[in-house]
mmCIF file of C-alpha atoms and ligand atoms in Angstrom:
data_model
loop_
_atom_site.group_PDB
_atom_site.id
_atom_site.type_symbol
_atom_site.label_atom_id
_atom_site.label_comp_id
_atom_site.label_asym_id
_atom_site.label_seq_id
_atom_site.Cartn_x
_atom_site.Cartn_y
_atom_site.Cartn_z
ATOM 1 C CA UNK A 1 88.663 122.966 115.702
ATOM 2 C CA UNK A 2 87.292 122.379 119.057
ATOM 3 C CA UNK A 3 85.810 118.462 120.762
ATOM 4 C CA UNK A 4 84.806 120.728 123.899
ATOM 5 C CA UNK A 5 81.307 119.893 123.586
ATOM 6 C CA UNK A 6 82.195 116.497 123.017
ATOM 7 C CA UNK A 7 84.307 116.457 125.597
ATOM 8 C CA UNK A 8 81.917 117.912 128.119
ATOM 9 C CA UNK A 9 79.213 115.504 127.485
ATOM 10 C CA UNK A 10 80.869 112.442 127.397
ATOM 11 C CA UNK A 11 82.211 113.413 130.897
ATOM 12 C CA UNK A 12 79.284 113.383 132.457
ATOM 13 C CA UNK A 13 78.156 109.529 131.082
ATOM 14 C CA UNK A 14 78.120 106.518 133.057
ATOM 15 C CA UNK A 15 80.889 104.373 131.050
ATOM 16 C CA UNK A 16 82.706 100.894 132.594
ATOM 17 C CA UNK A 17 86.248 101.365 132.046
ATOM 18 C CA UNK A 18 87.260 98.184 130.058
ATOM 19 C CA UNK A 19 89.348 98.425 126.873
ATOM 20 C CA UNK A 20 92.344 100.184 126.403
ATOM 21 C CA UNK A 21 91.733 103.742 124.730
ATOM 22 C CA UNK A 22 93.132 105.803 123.052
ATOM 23 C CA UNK A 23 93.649 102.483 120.554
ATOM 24 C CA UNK A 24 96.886 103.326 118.710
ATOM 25 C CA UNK A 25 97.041 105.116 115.445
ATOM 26 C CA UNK A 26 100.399 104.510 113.377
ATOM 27 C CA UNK A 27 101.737 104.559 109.429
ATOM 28 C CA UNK A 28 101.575 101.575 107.409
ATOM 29 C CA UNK A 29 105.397 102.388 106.476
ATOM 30 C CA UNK A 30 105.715 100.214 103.253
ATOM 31 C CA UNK A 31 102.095 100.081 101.707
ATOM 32 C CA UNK A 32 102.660 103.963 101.975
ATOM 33 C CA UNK A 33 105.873 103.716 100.415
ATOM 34 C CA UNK A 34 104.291 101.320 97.195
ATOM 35 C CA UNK A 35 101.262 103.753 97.088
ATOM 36 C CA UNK A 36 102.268 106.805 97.070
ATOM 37 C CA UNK A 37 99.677 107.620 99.613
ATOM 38 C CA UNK A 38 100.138 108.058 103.286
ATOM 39 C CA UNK A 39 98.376 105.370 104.972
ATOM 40 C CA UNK A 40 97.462 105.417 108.772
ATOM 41 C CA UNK A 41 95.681 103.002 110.317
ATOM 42 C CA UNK A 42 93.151 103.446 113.729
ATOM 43 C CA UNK A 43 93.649 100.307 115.782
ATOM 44 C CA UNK A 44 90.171 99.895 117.289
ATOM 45 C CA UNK A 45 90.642 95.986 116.581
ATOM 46 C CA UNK A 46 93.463 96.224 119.625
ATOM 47 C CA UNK A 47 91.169 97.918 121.951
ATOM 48 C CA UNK A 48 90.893 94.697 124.659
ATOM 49 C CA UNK A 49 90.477 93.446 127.046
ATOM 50 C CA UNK A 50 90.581 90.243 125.263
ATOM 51 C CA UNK A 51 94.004 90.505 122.447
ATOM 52 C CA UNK A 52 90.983 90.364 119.530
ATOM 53 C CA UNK A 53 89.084 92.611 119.911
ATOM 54 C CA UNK A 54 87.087 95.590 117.503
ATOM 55 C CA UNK A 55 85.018 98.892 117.268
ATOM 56 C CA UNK A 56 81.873 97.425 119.156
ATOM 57 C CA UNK A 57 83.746 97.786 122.368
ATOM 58 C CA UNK A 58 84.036 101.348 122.381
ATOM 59 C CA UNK A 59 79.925 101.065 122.230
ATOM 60 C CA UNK A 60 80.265 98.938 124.792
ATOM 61 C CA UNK A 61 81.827 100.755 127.499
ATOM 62 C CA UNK A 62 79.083 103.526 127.362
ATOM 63 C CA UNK A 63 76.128 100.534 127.057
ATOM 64 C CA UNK A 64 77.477 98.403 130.188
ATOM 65 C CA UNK A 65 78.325 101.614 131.982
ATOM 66 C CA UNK A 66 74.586 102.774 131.717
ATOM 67 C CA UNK A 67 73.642 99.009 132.457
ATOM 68 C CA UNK A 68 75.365 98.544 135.894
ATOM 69 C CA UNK A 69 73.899 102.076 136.955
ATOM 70 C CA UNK A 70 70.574 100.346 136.282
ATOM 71 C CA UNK A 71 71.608 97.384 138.193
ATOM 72 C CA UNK A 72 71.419 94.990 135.281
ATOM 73 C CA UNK A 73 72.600 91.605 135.253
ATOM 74 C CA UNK A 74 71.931 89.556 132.105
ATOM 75 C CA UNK A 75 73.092 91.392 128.409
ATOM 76 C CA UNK A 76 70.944 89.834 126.065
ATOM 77 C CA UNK A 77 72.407 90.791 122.246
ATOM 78 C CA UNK A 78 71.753 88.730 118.848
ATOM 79 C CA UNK A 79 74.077 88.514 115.612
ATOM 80 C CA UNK A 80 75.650 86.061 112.790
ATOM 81 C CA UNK A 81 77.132 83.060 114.537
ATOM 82 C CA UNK A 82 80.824 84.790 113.580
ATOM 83 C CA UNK A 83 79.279 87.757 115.270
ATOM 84 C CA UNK A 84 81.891 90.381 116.313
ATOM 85 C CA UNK A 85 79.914 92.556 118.054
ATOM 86 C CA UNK A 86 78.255 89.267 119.703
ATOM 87 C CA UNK A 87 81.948 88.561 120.939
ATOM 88 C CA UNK A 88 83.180 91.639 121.877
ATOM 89 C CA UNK A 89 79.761 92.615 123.908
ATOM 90 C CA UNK A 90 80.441 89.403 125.541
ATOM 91 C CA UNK A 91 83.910 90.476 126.300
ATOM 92 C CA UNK A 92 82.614 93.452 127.985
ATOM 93 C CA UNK A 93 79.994 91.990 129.763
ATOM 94 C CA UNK A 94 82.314 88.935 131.331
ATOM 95 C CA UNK A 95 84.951 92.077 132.478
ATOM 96 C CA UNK A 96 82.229 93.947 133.985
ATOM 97 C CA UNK A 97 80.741 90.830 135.739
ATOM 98 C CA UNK A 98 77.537 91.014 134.144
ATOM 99 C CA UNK A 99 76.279 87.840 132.503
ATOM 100 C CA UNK A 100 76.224 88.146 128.809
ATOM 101 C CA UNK A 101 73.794 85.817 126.501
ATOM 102 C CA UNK A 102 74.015 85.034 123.119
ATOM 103 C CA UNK A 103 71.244 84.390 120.386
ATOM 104 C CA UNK A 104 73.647 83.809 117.216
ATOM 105 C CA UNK A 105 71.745 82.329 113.476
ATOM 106 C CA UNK A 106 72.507 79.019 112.441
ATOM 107 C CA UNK A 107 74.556 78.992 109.847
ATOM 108 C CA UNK A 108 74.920 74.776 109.053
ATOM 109 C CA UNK A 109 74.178 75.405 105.530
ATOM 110 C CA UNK A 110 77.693 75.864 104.844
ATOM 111 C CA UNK A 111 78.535 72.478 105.971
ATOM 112 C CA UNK A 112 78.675 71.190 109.499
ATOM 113 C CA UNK A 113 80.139 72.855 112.768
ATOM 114 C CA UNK A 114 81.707 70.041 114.240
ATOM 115 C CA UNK A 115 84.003 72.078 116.047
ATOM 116 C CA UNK A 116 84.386 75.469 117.849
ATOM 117 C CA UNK A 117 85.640 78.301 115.402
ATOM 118 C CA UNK A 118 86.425 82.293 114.586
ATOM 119 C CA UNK A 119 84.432 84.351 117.417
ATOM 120 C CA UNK A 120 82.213 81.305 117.890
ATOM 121 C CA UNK A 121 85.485 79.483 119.755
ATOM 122 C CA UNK A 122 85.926 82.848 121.962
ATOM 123 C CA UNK A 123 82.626 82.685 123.416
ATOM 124 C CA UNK A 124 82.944 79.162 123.980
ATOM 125 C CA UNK A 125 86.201 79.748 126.278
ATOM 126 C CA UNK A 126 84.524 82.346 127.656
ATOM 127 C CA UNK A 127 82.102 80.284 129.115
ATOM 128 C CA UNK A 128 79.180 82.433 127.303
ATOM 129 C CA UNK A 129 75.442 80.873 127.239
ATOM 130 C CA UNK A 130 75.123 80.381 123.464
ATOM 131 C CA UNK A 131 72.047 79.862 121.495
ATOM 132 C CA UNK A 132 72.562 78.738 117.824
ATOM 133 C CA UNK A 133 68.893 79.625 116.128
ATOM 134 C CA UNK A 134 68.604 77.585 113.048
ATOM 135 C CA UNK A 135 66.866 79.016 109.929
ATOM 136 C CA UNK A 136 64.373 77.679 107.909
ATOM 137 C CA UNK A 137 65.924 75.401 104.996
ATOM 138 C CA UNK A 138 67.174 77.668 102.313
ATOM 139 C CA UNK A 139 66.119 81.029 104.335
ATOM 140 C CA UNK A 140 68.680 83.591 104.215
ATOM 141 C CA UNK A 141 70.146 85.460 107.227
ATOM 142 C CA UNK A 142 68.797 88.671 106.263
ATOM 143 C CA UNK A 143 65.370 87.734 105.557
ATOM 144 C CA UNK A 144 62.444 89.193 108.221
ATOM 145 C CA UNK A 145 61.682 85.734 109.171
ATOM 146 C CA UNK A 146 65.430 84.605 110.138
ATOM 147 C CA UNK A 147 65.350 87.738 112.181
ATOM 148 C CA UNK A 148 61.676 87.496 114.034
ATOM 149 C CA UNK A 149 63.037 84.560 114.787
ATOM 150 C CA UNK A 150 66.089 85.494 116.353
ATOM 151 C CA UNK A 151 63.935 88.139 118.134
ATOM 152 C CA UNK A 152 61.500 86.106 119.554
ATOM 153 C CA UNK A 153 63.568 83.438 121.547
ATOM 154 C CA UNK A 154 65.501 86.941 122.823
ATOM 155 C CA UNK A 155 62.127 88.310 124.261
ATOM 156 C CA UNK A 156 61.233 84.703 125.318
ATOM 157 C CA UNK A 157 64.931 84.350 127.184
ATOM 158 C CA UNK A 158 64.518 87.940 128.463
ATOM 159 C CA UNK A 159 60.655 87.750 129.873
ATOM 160 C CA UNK A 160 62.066 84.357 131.554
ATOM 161 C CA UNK A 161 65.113 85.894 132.950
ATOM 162 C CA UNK A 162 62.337 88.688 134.530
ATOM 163 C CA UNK A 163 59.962 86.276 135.883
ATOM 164 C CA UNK A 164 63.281 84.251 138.099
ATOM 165 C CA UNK A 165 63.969 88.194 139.156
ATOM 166 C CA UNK A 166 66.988 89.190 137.630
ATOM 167 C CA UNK A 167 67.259 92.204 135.490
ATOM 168 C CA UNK A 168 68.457 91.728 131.955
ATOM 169 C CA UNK A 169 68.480 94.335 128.990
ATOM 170 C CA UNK A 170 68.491 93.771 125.495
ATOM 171 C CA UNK A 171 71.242 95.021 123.188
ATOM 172 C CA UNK A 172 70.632 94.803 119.686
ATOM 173 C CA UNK A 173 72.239 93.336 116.473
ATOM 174 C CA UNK A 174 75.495 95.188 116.235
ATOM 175 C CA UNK A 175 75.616 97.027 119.519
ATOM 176 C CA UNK A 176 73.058 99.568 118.009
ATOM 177 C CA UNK A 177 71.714 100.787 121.159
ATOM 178 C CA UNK A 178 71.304 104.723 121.469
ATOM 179 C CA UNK A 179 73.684 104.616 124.613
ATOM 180 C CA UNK A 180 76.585 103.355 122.879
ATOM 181 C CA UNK A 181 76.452 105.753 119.960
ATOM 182 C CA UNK A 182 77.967 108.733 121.079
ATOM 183 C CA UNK A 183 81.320 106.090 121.309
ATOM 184 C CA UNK A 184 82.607 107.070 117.979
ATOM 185 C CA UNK A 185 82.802 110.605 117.922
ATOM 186 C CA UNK A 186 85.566 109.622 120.334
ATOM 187 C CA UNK A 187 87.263 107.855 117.496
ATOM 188 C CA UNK A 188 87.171 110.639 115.514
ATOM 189 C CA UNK A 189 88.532 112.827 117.654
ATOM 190 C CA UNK A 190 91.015 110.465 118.941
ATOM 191 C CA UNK A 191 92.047 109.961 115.003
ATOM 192 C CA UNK A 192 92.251 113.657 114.672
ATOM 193 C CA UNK A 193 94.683 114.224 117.991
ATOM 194 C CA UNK A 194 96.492 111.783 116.896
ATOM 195 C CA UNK A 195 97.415 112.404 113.323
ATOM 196 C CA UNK A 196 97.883 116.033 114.718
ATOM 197 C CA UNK A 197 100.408 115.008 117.165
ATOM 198 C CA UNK A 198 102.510 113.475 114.110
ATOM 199 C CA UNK A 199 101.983 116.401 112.306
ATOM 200 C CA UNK A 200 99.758 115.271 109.743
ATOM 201 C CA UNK A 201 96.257 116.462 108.332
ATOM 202 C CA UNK A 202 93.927 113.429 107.071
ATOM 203 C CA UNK A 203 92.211 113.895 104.283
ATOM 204 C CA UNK A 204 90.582 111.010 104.327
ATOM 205 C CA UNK A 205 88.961 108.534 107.034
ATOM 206 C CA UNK A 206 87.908 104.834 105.127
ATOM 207 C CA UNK A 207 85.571 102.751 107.523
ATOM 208 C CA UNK A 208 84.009 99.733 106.589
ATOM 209 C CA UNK A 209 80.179 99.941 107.575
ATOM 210 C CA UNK A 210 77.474 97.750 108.622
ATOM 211 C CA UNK A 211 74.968 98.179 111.405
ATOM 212 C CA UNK A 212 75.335 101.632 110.891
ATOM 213 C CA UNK A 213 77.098 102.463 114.620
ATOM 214 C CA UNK A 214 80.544 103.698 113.579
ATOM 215 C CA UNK A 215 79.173 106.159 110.995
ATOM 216 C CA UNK A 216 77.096 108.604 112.655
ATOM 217 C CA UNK A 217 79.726 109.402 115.747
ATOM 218 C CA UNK A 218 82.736 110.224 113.147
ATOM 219 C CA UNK A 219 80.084 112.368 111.014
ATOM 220 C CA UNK A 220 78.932 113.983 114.719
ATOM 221 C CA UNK A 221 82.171 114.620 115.658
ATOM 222 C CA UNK A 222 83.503 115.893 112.289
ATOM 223 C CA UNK A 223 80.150 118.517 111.673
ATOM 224 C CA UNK A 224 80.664 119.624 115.801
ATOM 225 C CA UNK A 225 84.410 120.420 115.227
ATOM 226 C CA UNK A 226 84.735 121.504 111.578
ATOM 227 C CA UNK A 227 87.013 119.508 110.513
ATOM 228 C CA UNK A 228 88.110 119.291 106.780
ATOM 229 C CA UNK A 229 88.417 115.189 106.842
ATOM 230 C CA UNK A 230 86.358 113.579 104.177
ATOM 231 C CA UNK A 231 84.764 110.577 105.944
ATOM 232 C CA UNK A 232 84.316 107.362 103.306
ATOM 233 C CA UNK A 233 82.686 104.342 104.177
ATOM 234 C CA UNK A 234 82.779 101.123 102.218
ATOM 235 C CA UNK A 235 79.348 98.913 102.908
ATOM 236 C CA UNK A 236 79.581 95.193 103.750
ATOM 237 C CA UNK A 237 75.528 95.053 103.528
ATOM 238 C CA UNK A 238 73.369 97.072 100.799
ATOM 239 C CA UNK A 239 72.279 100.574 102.321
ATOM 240 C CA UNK A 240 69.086 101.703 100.283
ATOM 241 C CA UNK A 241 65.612 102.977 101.045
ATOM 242 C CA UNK A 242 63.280 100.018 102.997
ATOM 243 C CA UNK A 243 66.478 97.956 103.782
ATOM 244 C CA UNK A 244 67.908 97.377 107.400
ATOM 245 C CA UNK A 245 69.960 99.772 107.368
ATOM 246 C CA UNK A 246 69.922 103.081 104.981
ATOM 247 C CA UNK A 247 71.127 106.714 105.190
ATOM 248 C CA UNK A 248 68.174 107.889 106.668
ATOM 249 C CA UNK A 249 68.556 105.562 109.606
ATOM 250 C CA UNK A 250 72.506 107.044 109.404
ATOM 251 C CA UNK A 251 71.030 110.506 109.752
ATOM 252 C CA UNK A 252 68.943 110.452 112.238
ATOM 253 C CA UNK A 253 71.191 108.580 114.446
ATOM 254 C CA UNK A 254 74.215 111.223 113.470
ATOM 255 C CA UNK A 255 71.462 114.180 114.482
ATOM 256 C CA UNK A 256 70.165 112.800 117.452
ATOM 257 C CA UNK A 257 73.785 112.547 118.974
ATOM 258 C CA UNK A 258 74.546 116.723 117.454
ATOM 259 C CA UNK A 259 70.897 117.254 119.594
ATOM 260 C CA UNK A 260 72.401 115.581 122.817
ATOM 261 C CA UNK A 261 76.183 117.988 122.534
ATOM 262 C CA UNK A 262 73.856 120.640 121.799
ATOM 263 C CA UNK A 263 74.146 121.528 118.317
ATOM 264 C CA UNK A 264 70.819 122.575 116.756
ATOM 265 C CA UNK A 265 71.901 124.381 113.878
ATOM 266 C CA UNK A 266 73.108 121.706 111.572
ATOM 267 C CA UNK A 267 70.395 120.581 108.606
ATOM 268 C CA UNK A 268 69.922 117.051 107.573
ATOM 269 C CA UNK A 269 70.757 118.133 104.406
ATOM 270 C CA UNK A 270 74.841 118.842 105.600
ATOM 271 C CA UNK A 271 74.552 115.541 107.567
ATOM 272 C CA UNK A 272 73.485 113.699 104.360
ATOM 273 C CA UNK A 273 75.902 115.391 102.529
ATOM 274 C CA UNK A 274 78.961 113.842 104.632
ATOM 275 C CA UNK A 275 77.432 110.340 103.536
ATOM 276 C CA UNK A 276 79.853 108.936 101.010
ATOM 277 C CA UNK A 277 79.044 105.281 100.849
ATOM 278 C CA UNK A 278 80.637 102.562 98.440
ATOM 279 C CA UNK A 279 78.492 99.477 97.585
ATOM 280 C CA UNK A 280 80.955 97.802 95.364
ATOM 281 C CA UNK A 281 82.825 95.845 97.558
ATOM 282 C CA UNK A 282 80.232 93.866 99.519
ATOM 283 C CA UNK A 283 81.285 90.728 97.152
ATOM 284 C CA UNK A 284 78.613 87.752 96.646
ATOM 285 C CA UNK A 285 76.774 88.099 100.267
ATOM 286 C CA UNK A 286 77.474 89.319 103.894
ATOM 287 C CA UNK A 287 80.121 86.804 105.094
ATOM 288 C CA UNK A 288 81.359 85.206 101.726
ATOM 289 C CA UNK A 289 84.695 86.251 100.848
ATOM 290 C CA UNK A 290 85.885 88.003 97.576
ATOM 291 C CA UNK A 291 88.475 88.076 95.468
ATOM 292 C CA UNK A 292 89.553 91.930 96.320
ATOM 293 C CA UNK A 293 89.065 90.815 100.136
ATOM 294 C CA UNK A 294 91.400 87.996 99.675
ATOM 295 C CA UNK A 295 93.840 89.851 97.771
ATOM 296 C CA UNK A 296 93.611 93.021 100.366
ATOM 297 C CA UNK A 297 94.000 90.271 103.520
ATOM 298 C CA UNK A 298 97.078 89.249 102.223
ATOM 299 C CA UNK A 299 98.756 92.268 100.395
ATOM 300 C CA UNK A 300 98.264 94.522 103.707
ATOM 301 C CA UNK A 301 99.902 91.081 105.926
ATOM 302 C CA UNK A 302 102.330 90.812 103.641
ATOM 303 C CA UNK A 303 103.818 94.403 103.231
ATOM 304 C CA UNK A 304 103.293 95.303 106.670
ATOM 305 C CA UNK A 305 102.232 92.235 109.139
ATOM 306 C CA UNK A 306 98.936 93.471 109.927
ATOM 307 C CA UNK A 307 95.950 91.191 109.747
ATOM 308 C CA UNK A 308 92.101 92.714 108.821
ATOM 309 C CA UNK A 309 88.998 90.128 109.351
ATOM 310 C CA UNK A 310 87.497 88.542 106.488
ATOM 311 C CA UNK A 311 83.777 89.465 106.925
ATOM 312 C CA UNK A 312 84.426 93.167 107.354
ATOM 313 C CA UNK A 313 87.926 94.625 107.274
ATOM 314 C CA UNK A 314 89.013 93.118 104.880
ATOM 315 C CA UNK A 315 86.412 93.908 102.373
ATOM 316 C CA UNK A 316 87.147 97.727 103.788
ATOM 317 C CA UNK A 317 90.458 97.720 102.845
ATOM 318 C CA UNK A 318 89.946 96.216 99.635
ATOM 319 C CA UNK A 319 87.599 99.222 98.782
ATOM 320 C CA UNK A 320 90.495 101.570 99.897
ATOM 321 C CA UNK A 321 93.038 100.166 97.874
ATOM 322 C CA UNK A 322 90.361 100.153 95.036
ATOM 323 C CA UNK A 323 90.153 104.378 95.822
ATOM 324 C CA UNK A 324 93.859 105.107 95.490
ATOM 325 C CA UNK A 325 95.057 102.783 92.603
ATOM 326 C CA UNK A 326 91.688 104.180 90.478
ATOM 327 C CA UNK A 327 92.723 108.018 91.893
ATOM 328 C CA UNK A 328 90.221 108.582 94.330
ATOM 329 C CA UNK A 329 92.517 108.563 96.654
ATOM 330 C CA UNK A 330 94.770 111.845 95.093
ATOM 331 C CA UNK A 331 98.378 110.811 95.121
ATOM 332 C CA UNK A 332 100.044 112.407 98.213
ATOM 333 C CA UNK A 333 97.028 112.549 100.499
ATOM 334 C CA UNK A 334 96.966 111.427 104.012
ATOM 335 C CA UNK A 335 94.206 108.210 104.718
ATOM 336 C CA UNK A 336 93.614 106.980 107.730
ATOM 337 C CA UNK A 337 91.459 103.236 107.730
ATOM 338 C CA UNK A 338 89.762 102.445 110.836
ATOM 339 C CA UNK A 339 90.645 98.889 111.015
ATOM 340 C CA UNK A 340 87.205 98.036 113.496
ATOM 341 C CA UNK A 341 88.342 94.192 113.887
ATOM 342 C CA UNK A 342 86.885 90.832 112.768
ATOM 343 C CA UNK A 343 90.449 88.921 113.181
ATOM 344 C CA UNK A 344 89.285 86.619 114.959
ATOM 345 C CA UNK A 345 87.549 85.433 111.916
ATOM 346 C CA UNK A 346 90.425 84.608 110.298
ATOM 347 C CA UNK A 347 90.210 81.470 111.912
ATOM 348 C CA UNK A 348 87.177 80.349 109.881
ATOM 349 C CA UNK A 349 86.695 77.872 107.259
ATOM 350 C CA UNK A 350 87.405 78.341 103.273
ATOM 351 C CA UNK A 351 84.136 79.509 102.709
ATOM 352 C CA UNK A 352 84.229 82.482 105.397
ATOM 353 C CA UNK A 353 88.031 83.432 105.088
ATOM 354 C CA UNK A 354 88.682 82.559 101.223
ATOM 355 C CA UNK A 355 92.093 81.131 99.842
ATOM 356 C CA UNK A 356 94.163 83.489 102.093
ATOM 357 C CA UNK A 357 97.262 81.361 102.278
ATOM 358 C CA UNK A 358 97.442 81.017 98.282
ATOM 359 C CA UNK A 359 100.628 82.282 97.095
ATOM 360 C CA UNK A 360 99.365 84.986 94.687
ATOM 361 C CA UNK A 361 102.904 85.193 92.468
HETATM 362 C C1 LIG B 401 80.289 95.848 113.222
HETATM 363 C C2 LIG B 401 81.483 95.956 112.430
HETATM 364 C C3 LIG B 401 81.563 96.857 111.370
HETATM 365 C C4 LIG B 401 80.430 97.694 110.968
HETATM 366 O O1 LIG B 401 80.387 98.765 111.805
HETATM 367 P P1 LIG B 401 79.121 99.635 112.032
HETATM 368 O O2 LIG B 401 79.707 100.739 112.777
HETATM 369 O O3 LIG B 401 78.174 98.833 112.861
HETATM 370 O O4 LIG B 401 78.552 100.027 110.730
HETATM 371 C C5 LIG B 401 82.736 96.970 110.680
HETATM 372 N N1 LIG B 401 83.789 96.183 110.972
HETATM 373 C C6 LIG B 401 83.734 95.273 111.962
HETATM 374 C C7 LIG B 401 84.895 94.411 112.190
HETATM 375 C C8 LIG B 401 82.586 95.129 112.718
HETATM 376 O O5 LIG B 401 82.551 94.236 113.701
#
């Protein structure tokens, strides 16, 4: 099993040293003990600068690297006002001493936002431009006219920013831009070295996915070095044909990074066939908690003090406690769960977070 291509490439990238890599990559001693499965967990939610952090900064360092090569000084980028990837491109963009801008939905149908909260507060102390872009009454986020709308006052912002001669760039929803993709192959191999180094095989990585930017790396990086780990990914948004994001968008992104290391002689058919997504644990809508995400928040704080975010993680880790009580998860295997962040959501109201402070017994 062999990253050298990997390795090679990356090398030769433009890349703005920020975060703090390899993230670390330990047992969960005690839910491993009341499983019966051997659970690891990836730490890309420590990866810095800032002490929350997640798996868009990884994207990040490639993205700003390119960016200050070009001699760009705005980052424009666009999400859900909780927005981790909003936040974290922020981070990167403050560290690097670029200028970062935010275009973030309105989301005051849940109440009010008197106050500063979750990412939202982070940006704030950060000093980040903010623009809260309200939807039309009773218009959900995901609908095409939330998001033209969103898009628009980012092209307005960035023809603006062009005409006053600076030189801004666009990232978009979820740090999807092709220059940050190649940023989790790294994870996978950095997983792999890891678990190696302690002696253990995985047989599983769980991942929860959304934008569709973790995915395609770890499949990447698992077809280039023939490794045996079974990649699953648990869905916080619908994946099907027409939608935002789908397998096909999953696939192509996955073969245009095997095209750049090199590798011409994998099919889309054995790229699809590494796709293993679970719908089922998405709950009522994209930033509402659930019951399992509840539960999974506090059963994995309470047996071993480590906190997942309620808009993503946690709804992850729900879905991989789901796969080893119902036997997906064979007893005795080795799991790994890339926990990709969202803690600073945790500081969010009721309706983001759920009743995580119930006592359950
Ligand atoms: C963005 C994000 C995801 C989804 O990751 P993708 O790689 O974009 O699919 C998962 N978890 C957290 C915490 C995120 O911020």
């Amino acid at each position: 099993m062999s990253f050298e291509k990997l390795d090679a490439h990356v090398h030769g990238l433009p890349r703005a040293q920020i975060g703090f890599y390899p993230t670390p990559f330990h047992k969960l001693e005690n839910l491993s003990r009341d499983s019966g499965v051997n659970i690891f967990m990836k730490r890309e939610d420590m990866a810095g600068p800032g002490t929350i952090s997640g798996s868009k900064l990884r994207l990040a360092e490639f993205i700003i690297g390119q960016a200050l090569s070009d001699g760009v000084t705005h980052v424009l980028t666009q999400g859900a006002y909780l927005t981790n990837s909003g936040m974290q491109f922020a981070m990167a963009a403050v560290a690097a001493g670029l200028k970062p801008i935010l275009f973030l939905q309105d989301e005051s149908h849940r109440g009010p936002q008197p106050e500063y909260r979750g990412n939202l507060l982070l940006n704030q102390i950060m000093g980040v431009e903010v623009h809260l872009i309200p939807a039309a009454k009773g218009e959900h986020w995901d609908t095409p006219s939330a998001r033209k709308k969103l898009a628009d006052s980012i092209e307005a912002k960035y023809a603006a920013l062009v005409r006053e001669g600076h030189r801004p760039m666009i990232v978009p929803g979820g740090g999807a831009h092709p220059t940050g993709l190649i940023a989790h192959a790294l994870t996978f191999k950095e997983m792999t070295e890891q678990s190696n180094a302690q002696g253990v095989m995985l047989d599983y990585i769980y991942h929860t996915a959304g934008t569709g930017t973790a995915l395609p790396g770890l499949i990447a990086a698992k077809l280039l070095s023939g490794s045996k780990t079974k990649i699953r990914s648990i869905t916080i948004n619908h994946y099907a044909p027409g939608n935002w994001i789908n397998s096909d968008i999953i696939i192509n992104r996955a073969k245009g990074l095997l095209g750049q290391l090199g590798i011409e002689d994998i099919s889309e058919a054995q790229i699809e066939s590494e796709i293993d997504l679970d719908q089922r644990f998405i709950g009522e809508d994209y930033a509402m908690p659930s019951p399992e995400s509840v539960e999974a928040t506090r059963e994995l704080a309470r047996r071993d003090a480590v906190f997942v975010g309620p808009v993503y993680t946690a709804k992850g880790f729900a879905g991989l406690l789901d796969h080893i009580r119902s036997g997906r998860v064979p007893a005795g295997s080795n799991v790994a769960f890339l926990h990709t962040g969202d803690t600073g959501n945790l500081f969010e109201i009721p309706s983001v977070v759920g009743d995580v402070t119930a006592d359950p017994h």
